[in-house]
XYZ file of C-alpha atoms in Angstrom:
677
model
C -34.393 3.577 -22.538
C -31.365 2.312 -24.453
C -29.065 -0.301 -22.895
C -26.176 2.142 -22.992
C -28.213 4.743 -21.138
C -29.167 2.158 -18.498
C -25.507 1.331 -17.951
C -24.534 4.981 -17.375
C -27.207 5.339 -14.701
C -26.097 2.335 -12.667
C -23.163 2.454 -10.318
C -19.704 1.219 -11.260
C -20.288 -1.728 -8.928
C -23.431 -2.826 -10.725
C -21.856 -2.506 -14.168
C -19.016 -4.760 -13.114
C -21.442 -7.435 -11.983
C -22.378 -8.011 -15.614
C -18.854 -9.221 -16.418
C -18.716 -12.867 -17.362
C -17.088 -15.277 -14.939
C -13.856 -16.635 -16.411
C -12.689 -20.248 -16.444
C -10.229 -21.748 -13.949
C -6.469 -22.032 -14.389
C -4.994 -24.889 -12.375
C -1.500 -24.738 -10.799
C 1.016 -27.194 -12.273
C 1.980 -30.418 -10.441
C 5.560 -29.061 -10.317
C 4.424 -26.002 -8.403
C 2.165 -27.971 -6.065
C 5.017 -30.407 -5.371
C 7.184 -27.647 -3.889
C 4.465 -25.400 -2.389
C 4.601 -24.397 1.271
C 0.886 -25.022 1.727
C -0.928 -27.954 0.111
C -2.870 -29.178 3.149
C -6.538 -28.413 2.471
C -7.430 -28.983 6.129
C -6.062 -25.498 6.851
C -9.474 -24.055 5.921
C -11.169 -26.227 8.549
C -8.471 -25.404 11.120
C -9.043 -21.688 10.473
C -12.846 -21.859 10.510
C -14.853 -19.484 12.704
C -15.440 -22.413 15.098
C -11.701 -22.421 15.865
C -11.372 -18.639 16.119
C -9.253 -16.990 17.534
C -6.984 -19.837 18.736
C -6.243 -20.952 15.160
C -4.016 -17.886 14.759
C -1.440 -19.261 17.219
C -0.306 -21.322 14.201
C 0.885 -18.064 12.564
C 2.468 -16.730 15.765
C 4.483 -19.964 16.122
C 6.416 -18.976 12.969
C 8.110 -16.237 15.016
C 10.621 -16.244 17.871
C 9.165 -14.870 21.124
C 10.956 -13.749 24.292
C 7.769 -14.586 26.193
C 4.602 -16.327 25.066
C 1.274 -14.521 25.213
C -1.257 -14.694 28.035
C -4.248 -14.319 25.732
C -4.625 -14.905 21.979
C -7.180 -12.113 21.477
C -8.144 -9.449 23.991
C -11.498 -7.892 23.038
C -11.930 -5.738 26.160
C -11.516 -2.496 24.179
C -13.545 -3.620 21.126
C -13.025 -2.971 18.268
C -9.390 -2.056 19.157
C -8.239 -5.667 19.223
C -5.052 -6.757 20.992
C -3.422 -9.869 19.544
C -1.160 -12.278 21.484
C -1.550 -9.996 24.496
C 1.265 -10.090 27.005
C 3.654 -11.758 24.555
C 7.104 -10.192 24.164
C 8.848 -9.956 20.816
C 11.067 -7.781 18.604
C 10.496 -7.404 14.846
C 14.137 -6.554 14.051
C 15.323 -9.673 15.914
C 12.845 -11.820 13.952
C 13.920 -10.360 10.598
C 17.681 -10.544 11.204
C 19.257 -11.989 14.373
C 17.470 -15.315 14.421
C 18.747 -16.165 10.922
C 22.450 -15.558 11.637
C 23.336 -18.939 13.096
C 22.573 -20.814 9.878
C 22.266 -18.110 7.201
C 24.555 -15.150 7.938
C 26.175 -15.434 4.479
C 22.849 -15.519 2.634
C 21.734 -12.421 0.725
C 18.970 -10.569 2.549
C 18.640 -7.632 0.134
C 19.621 -7.254 -3.514
C 19.648 -3.494 -4.163
C 19.411 -2.680 -7.876
C 20.329 0.952 -8.750
C 18.381 2.509 -11.609
C 21.534 3.198 -13.636
C 22.577 -0.070 -15.275
C 26.265 0.867 -15.153
C 26.116 0.831 -11.341
C 26.737 -2.507 -9.631
C 23.949 -4.360 -7.843
C 24.560 -4.453 -4.076
C 24.090 -7.819 -2.378
C 23.630 -7.322 1.371
C 23.973 -10.478 3.461
C 22.093 -11.089 6.694
C 25.384 -10.503 8.560
C 25.927 -7.142 6.847
C 22.289 -6.194 7.466
C 22.787 -7.059 11.160
C 25.883 -4.843 11.409
C 24.330 -1.891 9.556
C 21.027 -2.030 11.466
C 22.847 -2.164 14.815
C 25.139 0.740 13.987
C 22.270 2.909 12.771
C 20.137 1.951 15.804
C 23.009 3.136 18.032
C 23.089 6.442 16.105
C 19.324 6.895 16.488
C 19.540 6.195 20.217
C 22.722 8.057 21.177
C 22.934 10.864 18.617
C 19.241 11.554 17.878
C 18.101 10.704 21.425
C 15.305 8.371 20.327
C 13.734 5.903 22.719
C 10.983 3.290 22.832
C 7.574 4.745 21.889
C 8.944 7.825 20.051
C 7.772 8.427 16.468
C 10.084 9.059 13.533
C 9.046 10.152 10.028
C 11.038 8.568 7.206
C 10.793 10.229 3.760
C 13.105 8.144 1.610
C 13.293 6.700 -1.893
C 13.745 3.019 -2.704
C 17.175 2.125 -1.328
C 18.822 -0.483 0.888
C 19.024 2.223 3.566
C 15.236 2.365 3.862
C 14.736 -1.145 5.359
C 17.913 -0.596 7.410
C 16.255 2.521 8.861
C 12.950 0.723 9.544
C 14.635 -2.267 11.210
C 16.850 0.008 13.321
C 13.712 1.800 14.557
C 12.002 -1.545 15.285
C 15.092 -2.676 17.219
C 14.729 0.313 19.568
C 10.938 0.152 19.823
C 10.726 3.477 17.948
C 7.549 3.768 15.852
C 8.382 4.532 12.209
C 6.132 6.433 9.837
C 7.427 5.970 6.285
C 6.194 8.494 3.701
C 6.254 7.543 0.002
C 9.365 9.200 -1.498
C 7.372 10.807 -4.329
C 5.114 12.709 -1.939
C 5.541 16.472 -1.676
C 6.951 18.519 1.202
C 3.420 19.416 2.258
C 2.252 15.769 2.415
C 5.392 14.871 4.391
C 4.886 17.794 6.794
C 1.264 16.746 7.467
C 2.520 13.338 8.594
C 5.340 14.824 10.720
C 2.778 17.007 12.497
C 0.154 14.296 12.985
C 2.659 11.811 14.443
C 4.568 14.444 16.501
C 7.896 13.398 14.972
C 10.898 15.483 16.034
C 13.259 13.442 13.832
C 12.922 13.229 10.043
C 15.092 10.795 8.073
C 15.755 11.395 4.390
C 18.229 10.828 1.555
C 19.998 13.569 -0.381
C 18.984 12.362 -3.861
C 17.767 9.407 -5.923
C 17.327 8.363 -9.545
C 13.999 8.438 -11.320
C 13.794 7.858 -15.095
C 17.531 8.510 -15.436
C 17.557 11.836 -13.585
C 19.225 12.347 -10.199
C 16.519 14.180 -8.259
C 17.324 16.488 -5.346
C 15.340 15.070 -2.426
C 16.933 16.888 0.523
C 15.478 20.254 -0.510
C 11.958 18.734 -0.397
C 12.498 17.856 3.261
C 13.973 21.261 4.085
C 10.626 22.621 2.964
C 8.778 19.894 4.931
C 10.619 20.942 8.120
C 9.597 24.561 7.538
C 5.937 23.666 6.944
C 5.850 21.335 9.968
C 7.260 24.053 12.225
C 4.643 26.506 10.953
C 2.042 23.958 12.114
C 3.612 23.614 15.552
C 5.881 20.560 15.151
C 9.596 21.356 15.120
C 11.997 18.855 13.540
C 15.104 18.882 15.786
C 17.125 16.479 13.675
C 17.113 15.940 9.916
C 19.176 12.792 9.290
C 20.438 12.567 5.706
C 21.635 9.352 4.075
C 23.861 9.933 1.039
C 22.970 8.258 -2.266
C 26.734 8.156 -2.895
C 28.467 7.716 0.486
C 31.106 10.395 1.038
C 29.548 12.830 -1.434
C 26.524 15.133 -1.258
C 24.211 14.881 -4.280
C 21.981 17.788 -3.239
C 22.805 21.493 -3.479
C 20.587 22.271 -0.482
C 22.646 23.802 2.305
C 23.044 21.990 5.624
C 21.360 23.663 8.585
C 23.727 23.792 11.549
C 22.487 21.981 14.632
C 19.632 20.263 12.791
C 21.108 18.461 9.791
C 23.289 15.389 10.138
C 24.910 13.377 7.346
C 24.287 9.810 8.458
C 27.226 8.337 6.515
C 29.652 10.662 8.372
C 28.089 10.259 11.821
C 27.995 6.447 11.510
C 31.807 6.367 11.788
C 31.345 7.164 15.483
C 29.262 4.008 15.921
C 31.505 1.490 14.188
C 31.072 -1.941 15.775
C 28.143 -0.850 17.965
C 25.644 -3.524 18.939
C 22.184 -2.748 20.288
C 20.186 -5.247 22.312
C 16.674 -5.471 20.767
C 13.908 -4.021 22.956
C 11.531 -6.683 24.260
C 8.322 -5.162 22.937
C 4.849 -6.184 24.022
C 3.010 -7.856 21.166
C 0.381 -5.097 21.251
C 2.946 -2.226 21.178
C 2.806 -0.246 17.894
C 5.437 -1.138 15.259
C 4.667 1.591 12.702
C 2.205 4.148 11.382
C 1.183 4.043 7.736
C -0.829 6.995 6.499
C -3.573 6.386 3.983
C -5.803 8.760 2.060
C -9.163 9.388 3.602
C -12.276 10.926 2.113
C -12.250 13.863 4.523
C -8.944 15.324 3.413
C -6.814 14.584 6.473
C -4.752 11.410 5.973
C -5.361 8.634 8.512
C -2.417 7.241 10.469
C -3.063 3.496 10.561
C -1.359 2.123 13.663
C -0.073 -1.430 13.234
C 0.933 -3.554 16.226
C 4.088 -5.631 16.556
C 3.269 -9.297 17.258
C -0.029 -9.627 15.402
C 1.153 -7.774 12.294
C 4.450 -9.648 12.077
C 2.800 -13.045 12.563
C 0.251 -12.278 9.854
C 2.657 -10.991 7.172
C 5.058 -13.867 7.830
C 2.289 -16.425 7.315
C 0.974 -14.651 4.203
C 4.509 -14.473 2.752
C 4.951 -18.200 3.366
C 1.536 -19.519 2.350
C 0.213 -17.085 -0.295
C 3.510 -15.721 -1.710
C 5.025 -19.224 -1.337
C 8.394 -17.803 -0.277
C 11.087 -20.332 0.671
C 14.491 -19.248 2.045
C 16.162 -20.287 -1.239
C 13.853 -18.135 -3.404
C 14.794 -14.783 -4.944
C 11.743 -12.646 -4.468
C 11.032 -9.304 -6.133
C 8.120 -7.127 -5.108
C 8.063 -4.065 -7.348
C 6.026 -1.923 -4.959
C 7.459 1.087 -3.160
C 8.376 0.491 0.483
C 6.545 3.769 1.226
C 3.251 1.898 0.783
C 1.900 -0.947 2.917
C 2.734 -3.531 0.225
C 6.406 -2.636 0.612
C 6.274 -2.809 4.418
C 4.549 -6.191 4.474
C 5.953 -7.856 1.379
C 9.391 -6.334 0.738
C 10.593 -5.874 4.297
C 8.859 -7.591 7.208
C 7.285 -10.748 5.714
C 10.136 -11.898 3.429
C 12.932 -11.047 5.894
C 11.132 -12.827 8.745
C 11.272 -15.929 6.496
C 14.996 -15.457 5.703
C 14.242 -14.770 2.017
C 16.286 -12.713 -0.443
C 14.294 -9.579 -1.261
C 14.987 -7.382 -4.316
C 14.760 -3.593 -3.995
C 14.866 -1.634 -7.271
C 15.469 2.106 -7.161
C 13.796 3.297 -10.324
C 11.037 2.908 -12.895
C 10.432 -0.538 -14.434
C 10.755 0.756 -18.002
C 14.100 2.584 -17.626
C 16.063 2.760 -19.854
C 13.743 0.546 -21.922
C 10.863 -1.905 -21.624
C 13.195 -4.882 -21.126
C 14.710 -3.631 -17.863
C 12.488 -5.609 -15.496
C 13.202 -8.869 -17.301
C 16.967 -8.200 -17.361
C 16.867 -7.750 -13.580
C 14.864 -10.979 -13.264
C 17.359 -12.816 -15.493
C 20.441 -11.457 -13.731
C 19.258 -12.231 -10.195
C 17.364 -15.418 -11.154
C 14.192 -14.000 -9.601
C 11.553 -16.722 -9.289
C 8.759 -14.879 -7.433
C 7.489 -11.620 -8.953
C 5.020 -9.242 -7.303
C 3.580 -6.116 -8.937
C 0.441 -4.042 -9.587
C -1.915 -4.073 -12.603
C -0.707 -0.540 -13.467
C 2.838 -1.794 -14.004
C 1.568 -4.835 -15.902
C -0.540 -2.627 -18.216
C 2.445 -0.303 -18.801
C 4.820 -3.184 -19.587
C 2.220 -4.716 -21.872
C 1.773 -1.432 -23.719
C 5.419 -0.447 -24.191
C 7.039 -3.872 -24.532
C 4.622 -6.730 -25.158
C 7.341 -8.879 -26.766
C 10.114 -8.111 -24.251
C 9.616 -10.967 -21.715
C 10.276 -13.581 -24.434
C 13.778 -12.159 -25.029
C 15.087 -13.076 -21.571
C 15.734 -16.339 -19.785
C 14.113 -16.102 -16.391
C 11.524 -18.410 -14.877
C 8.918 -17.265 -12.388
C 7.245 -20.011 -10.377
C 4.849 -17.508 -8.823
C 3.497 -14.029 -9.610
C 1.348 -11.670 -7.570
C -0.919 -8.863 -8.622
C -1.898 -6.293 -5.995
C -3.367 -2.839 -5.474
C -6.453 -2.800 -7.691
C -8.625 -5.231 -9.647
C -6.923 -6.628 -12.758
C -8.861 -6.986 -16.006
C -9.077 -10.603 -17.234
C -7.357 -9.714 -20.532
C -4.403 -8.167 -18.740
C -4.290 -11.166 -16.344
C -4.059 -13.552 -19.303
C -1.205 -11.561 -20.898
C 0.615 -11.544 -17.545
C 0.183 -15.322 -17.202
C 1.149 -16.177 -20.790
C 3.900 -13.665 -21.589
C 5.447 -12.675 -18.248
C 4.834 -15.998 -16.507
C 5.615 -17.927 -19.728
C 2.579 -20.098 -18.982
C 4.447 -21.658 -16.028
C 3.827 -19.315 -13.104
C 0.878 -19.448 -10.755
C -0.771 -16.073 -10.129
C -2.300 -14.827 -6.908
C -4.608 -11.831 -7.378
C -4.519 -10.456 -3.847
C -7.112 -8.166 -2.317
C -6.289 -6.196 0.834
C -5.724 -2.671 2.165
C -3.295 -0.471 4.092
C -5.523 -1.016 7.101
C -5.552 -4.816 6.878
C -1.772 -5.355 7.062
C -1.905 -8.394 4.781
C -4.133 -10.292 2.369
C -7.897 -10.662 2.792
C -8.816 -12.535 -0.390
C -6.582 -14.641 -2.618
C -6.350 -18.165 -3.892
C -3.904 -20.362 -1.965
C -1.565 -21.133 -4.877
C -0.842 -24.768 -3.934
C -4.514 -25.627 -3.302
C -7.100 -23.529 -5.162
C -7.341 -22.813 -8.910
C -6.958 -19.280 -10.279
C -9.671 -17.307 -12.037
C -8.766 -14.220 -14.116
C -10.269 -10.986 -12.761
C -11.274 -12.600 -9.488
C -9.336 -12.262 -6.228
C -10.606 -15.610 -4.997
C -11.998 -16.673 -1.620
C -10.959 -15.340 1.777
C -7.456 -16.538 2.735
C -7.350 -19.069 5.606
C -8.805 -17.388 8.687
C -10.522 -14.523 6.822
C -14.298 -14.811 6.504
C -15.694 -12.190 4.097
C -19.388 -11.383 3.885
C -21.278 -9.011 1.567
C -23.960 -6.756 3.045
C -26.420 -4.523 1.257
C -27.171 -0.966 2.399
C -29.619 -2.264 5.048
C -27.217 -4.822 6.496
C -28.838 -7.850 4.846
C -26.435 -10.524 3.605
C -26.162 -10.754 -0.187
C -25.794 -14.480 -0.935
C -23.128 -15.922 -3.285
C -24.202 -16.219 -6.907
C -26.970 -13.606 -6.641
C -25.200 -11.371 -9.174
C -25.597 -8.388 -6.853
C -22.796 -6.210 -5.541
C -22.628 -4.874 -2.015
C -20.274 -3.822 0.729
C -17.614 -6.452 1.365
C -16.940 -6.819 5.086
C -14.867 -9.222 7.189
C -16.837 -11.017 9.899
C -13.912 -11.634 12.251
C -10.810 -9.787 13.485
C -7.379 -11.024 12.318
C -3.838 -10.316 13.584
C -2.724 -8.140 10.645
C -5.523 -5.608 11.060
C -4.496 -2.173 12.279
C -5.162 -1.316 15.915
C -6.595 2.182 15.583
C -6.153 5.512 13.770
C -3.279 7.327 15.465
C -4.765 9.848 17.880
C -8.344 9.352 16.676
C -10.064 6.257 18.062
C -13.526 7.620 17.294
C -12.732 8.061 13.612
C -11.419 4.456 13.598
C -14.692 3.114 15.024
C -16.907 5.350 12.863
C -15.070 4.616 9.596
C -14.522 0.857 9.847
C -16.971 -0.637 12.320
C -19.986 1.553 13.147
C -21.885 0.851 9.906
C -22.936 -2.737 10.714
C -22.413 -2.768 14.478
C -25.592 -3.562 16.440
C -24.265 -2.812 19.943
C -21.517 -0.222 20.508
C -20.916 -1.568 24.037
C -20.388 -5.165 22.950
C -17.081 -6.916 23.706
C -18.009 -9.811 21.401
C -16.019 -9.761 18.141
C -19.058 -11.142 16.287
C -20.773 -7.784 16.737
C -18.029 -5.844 14.963
C -17.798 -6.681 11.230
C -14.988 -4.748 9.541
C -16.212 -2.497 6.704
C -13.645 -2.412 3.896
C -15.379 0.417 2.026
C -15.146 -1.602 -1.201
C -17.890 -3.027 -3.364
C -17.711 -6.682 -4.344
C -19.707 -9.523 -5.830
C -19.417 -13.155 -4.752
C -19.750 -15.870 -7.380
C -21.412 -19.241 -6.629
C -17.994 -20.856 -5.984
C -17.207 -18.399 -3.159
C -14.697 -16.359 -5.197
C -14.892 -12.588 -4.730
C -14.550 -10.006 -7.463
C -13.661 -6.580 -6.089
C -15.301 -3.658 -7.867
C -13.547 -0.633 -6.378
C -14.281 1.907 -3.672
C -17.740 2.683 -2.466
C -16.607 6.097 -1.246
C -14.763 8.798 -3.136
C -11.275 7.391 -3.344
C -9.653 7.231 -6.779
C -7.191 4.403 -7.339
C -4.402 5.835 -9.534
C -1.741 3.261 -10.423
C -2.582 1.357 -7.253
C -2.185 4.513 -5.108
C -5.361 5.496 -3.255
C -6.030 9.205 -3.508
C -8.914 10.820 -1.683
C -10.953 13.032 -3.997
C -11.566 15.314 -1.042
C -7.785 15.781 -0.672
C -7.481 16.812 -4.336
C -10.540 19.067 -4.113
C -9.302 20.763 -0.949
C -5.905 21.369 -2.611
C -7.702 23.055 -5.536
C -9.712 25.155 -3.111
C -6.502 26.665 -1.678
C -6.273 28.712 -4.897
C -7.987 32.035 -4.055
C -9.911 32.227 -7.345
C -11.619 28.823 -6.899
C -15.164 28.639 -5.561
C -15.982 24.969 -6.042
C -14.076 21.870 -7.051
C -15.182 18.378 -8.034
C -12.933 15.476 -8.935
C -14.087 12.483 -10.977
C -12.227 9.313 -11.946
C -11.512 8.896 -15.656
C -10.592 5.537 -17.155
C -6.934 5.333 -18.183
C -5.341 2.529 -20.183
C -2.256 2.274 -17.953
C -3.100 3.826 -14.592
C -6.559 2.265 -14.301
C -8.084 5.595 -13.298
C -6.833 9.139 -13.234
C -8.426 12.193 -11.634
C -10.049 14.913 -13.711
C -10.931 18.170 -12.021
C -13.824 20.551 -12.571
C -13.736 23.962 -10.903
C -15.923 27.019 -10.898
C -14.424 30.402 -10.035
C -15.551 33.072 -7.617
C -17.408 35.997 -9.211
C -15.147 38.590 -10.827
C -12.439 36.122 -11.900
C -11.855 35.136 -15.479
C -11.171 31.606 -16.710
C -7.635 31.677 -18.140
C -4.903 29.162 -18.895
C -2.872 30.762 -16.089
C -5.560 30.080 -13.474
C -5.931 26.479 -14.650
C -2.144 26.022 -14.377
C -2.129 27.600 -10.931
C -4.749 25.071 -9.778
C -2.856 22.138 -11.322
C 0.348 23.311 -9.591
C -1.415 23.636 -6.235
C -2.425 19.980 -6.405
C 1.026 18.628 -7.275
C 2.644 20.906 -4.671
C 0.347 19.831 -1.866
C -0.092 16.145 -2.647
C 2.580 15.207 -5.178
C 2.822 14.406 -8.890
C 0.865 11.194 -8.354
C -2.269 13.384 -7.980
C -1.730 15.247 -11.279
C -5.108 15.728 -12.938
C -5.719 14.722 -16.536
C -7.410 18.084 -17.134
C -8.510 21.056 -15.100
C -11.776 22.273 -16.577
C -12.907 25.735 -15.493
C -16.679 25.658 -15.904
C -19.229 28.476 -15.566
C -21.118 26.434 -12.942
C -21.389 22.873 -11.616
C -24.370 20.660 -12.416
C -26.317 20.729 -9.146
C -29.386 19.290 -7.528
C -31.975 21.717 -6.236
C -30.487 21.345 -2.752
C -27.132 22.538 -4.133
C -25.294 19.197 -4.196
C -22.787 18.867 -7.064
C -23.751 15.942 -9.314
C -20.409 14.206 -9.703
C -22.143 11.348 -11.521
C -22.974 13.710 -14.387
C -19.418 15.075 -14.515
C -18.069 11.515 -14.465
C -20.284 10.581 -17.417
C -19.078 13.649 -19.357
C -15.409 12.887 -18.639
C -15.779 9.248 -19.642
C -17.763 10.186 -22.798
C -20.828 8.370 -21.492
C -24.524 9.173 -21.456
C -25.360 11.703 -18.726
C -28.867 10.313 -18.289
C -31.851 12.447 -17.349
C -30.630 15.872 -16.205
C -33.979 17.690 -16.234
C -34.323 17.298 -12.450
C -31.184 19.408 -11.925
C -31.431 23.019 -10.777
C -29.439 24.109 -13.873
C -29.844 21.454 -16.611
C -28.595 23.829 -19.333
C -25.090 23.794 -17.841
C -24.613 20.123 -18.750
C -24.640 20.771 -22.484
C -22.297 23.712 -22.047
C -19.748 21.564 -20.157
C -20.102 18.762 -22.736
C -19.174 21.210 -25.500
C -16.074 22.325 -23.571
C -14.881 18.808 -22.813
C -15.590 17.125 -26.155
């Protein structure tokens, strides 16, 4: 058997294990001299021997109304309760406590996509005023109270964190939906969270076009009502205050223009709710493999303590830094590392409305130069795009990053080196962070002031996180063995989500059941957390993450469940079967490619293929757009009728399909290859 053939028959995880380990890059003495964390004893302090009490060190970074009675309550394992009995408010910690010394400091720099529009610099005092006034509107006009859920479907804007912090002030649980998601995806989340209030914006800029956003949420309200959840109030922020930028008509009794209604709340001040540490702060929906998105419920005290510590120690944010995370606030990265973590530390956080390459490839570096950004945080997708369209652009601008983050998917060593040399000008440290929506904050990363960097490798567990790799049988795969397995976390941590909203059993089954020996145990040691990712651990204890074990495709750092895409395709009446496979893409990392077979009596036409493609973007959003929709006469199947996605994946990626003679219909493989070539 040829080497190439061997490679195609092994899993993605095993292929990746054959990558060479890269050399170390050491942080500069200048960086170490100013770093927030250079004390190596932190790893000993956060060892499993000192668990869980070590985490009080993170909680002490916050201001509490009342200290906790118990650091970790395991009575409802594995639904952990952190800092139980403590009382706290996230909005107070992100705003009020900074006013005495820093009310004139910029909290948020909002950069509009159009360069002719002025950057808005919102001070902590202005943020305080705006959050209070909007909280009063939510309470008195929309009738929201502690424990209610609100769905927020907004683009990148200063009004988005204002909305989140106003909710947190009232103890209202926010569920932010990525602005680019479709009406259908938004409606699903409204229904699942039982939100009767939906907050949106009339329009926003994307690649130079002012997109009508309000009409998307009109449709979302209609779809939600059809599924039994009526939206009583649609609150609409205006992109240009005093002017509507959407042609969609206002619905009497339901729609409210926030900018108009706010005039009735001028000067209002709202006392922050004293929330229990274990009360939910927000829901963040993530793609699952079974089609229905999972509402990850994050608690207040544990989550806030964790993201504050990660922002301070791993992001190395000081109050005087200007910090720009390029993620969208609609994803967990934006919640943790644009809003809650940086603002809890009194940082200045940049929010950019548009695409990083508009109107040209130099835009990101002009923003960095203008605002004197010194900490930069983005995903490999953006780095690959910037490298492709403007490899020489960073050198044209005078900015200096002390620190850069990469997040969302593994980064190839070559791309890492370009990022370090060209974007970081050889000066910046890089943290390659590994974590998930569910984990709230980082799992693996180098501590920038202590441990050296290694291209392509996320690094060891951060202080307090103890990863372990298990094989299929639950045996530990030792470091340096060159074998990949399931990366799990041995211990709970405060940033981890509390449960799946409304579905505790799914939470236990998905994340803990696999390696749990005793379902009745209250001992945290019996509940390793299953990330669902494959990884390999090198002899030095650094982890290289190799992607999902299950069927989730990572497109531009956005996790999309293949089952969600397949079920969207199956809503088209002509479609009998659908199979999605990930295809390598130079910029996005992966992109989905779809194979469908039609029901008998239907003909494969361009129109049907377009209809299927449209169904996917309508139901999920443009992010799920498939590279191709191939209508095939039949799927390659095993004799038991299972579709062989491995074979389709090999065809799509122009690889060797391996031995197909064991299939029920081996002849179909050649036929599909001819179509796709």
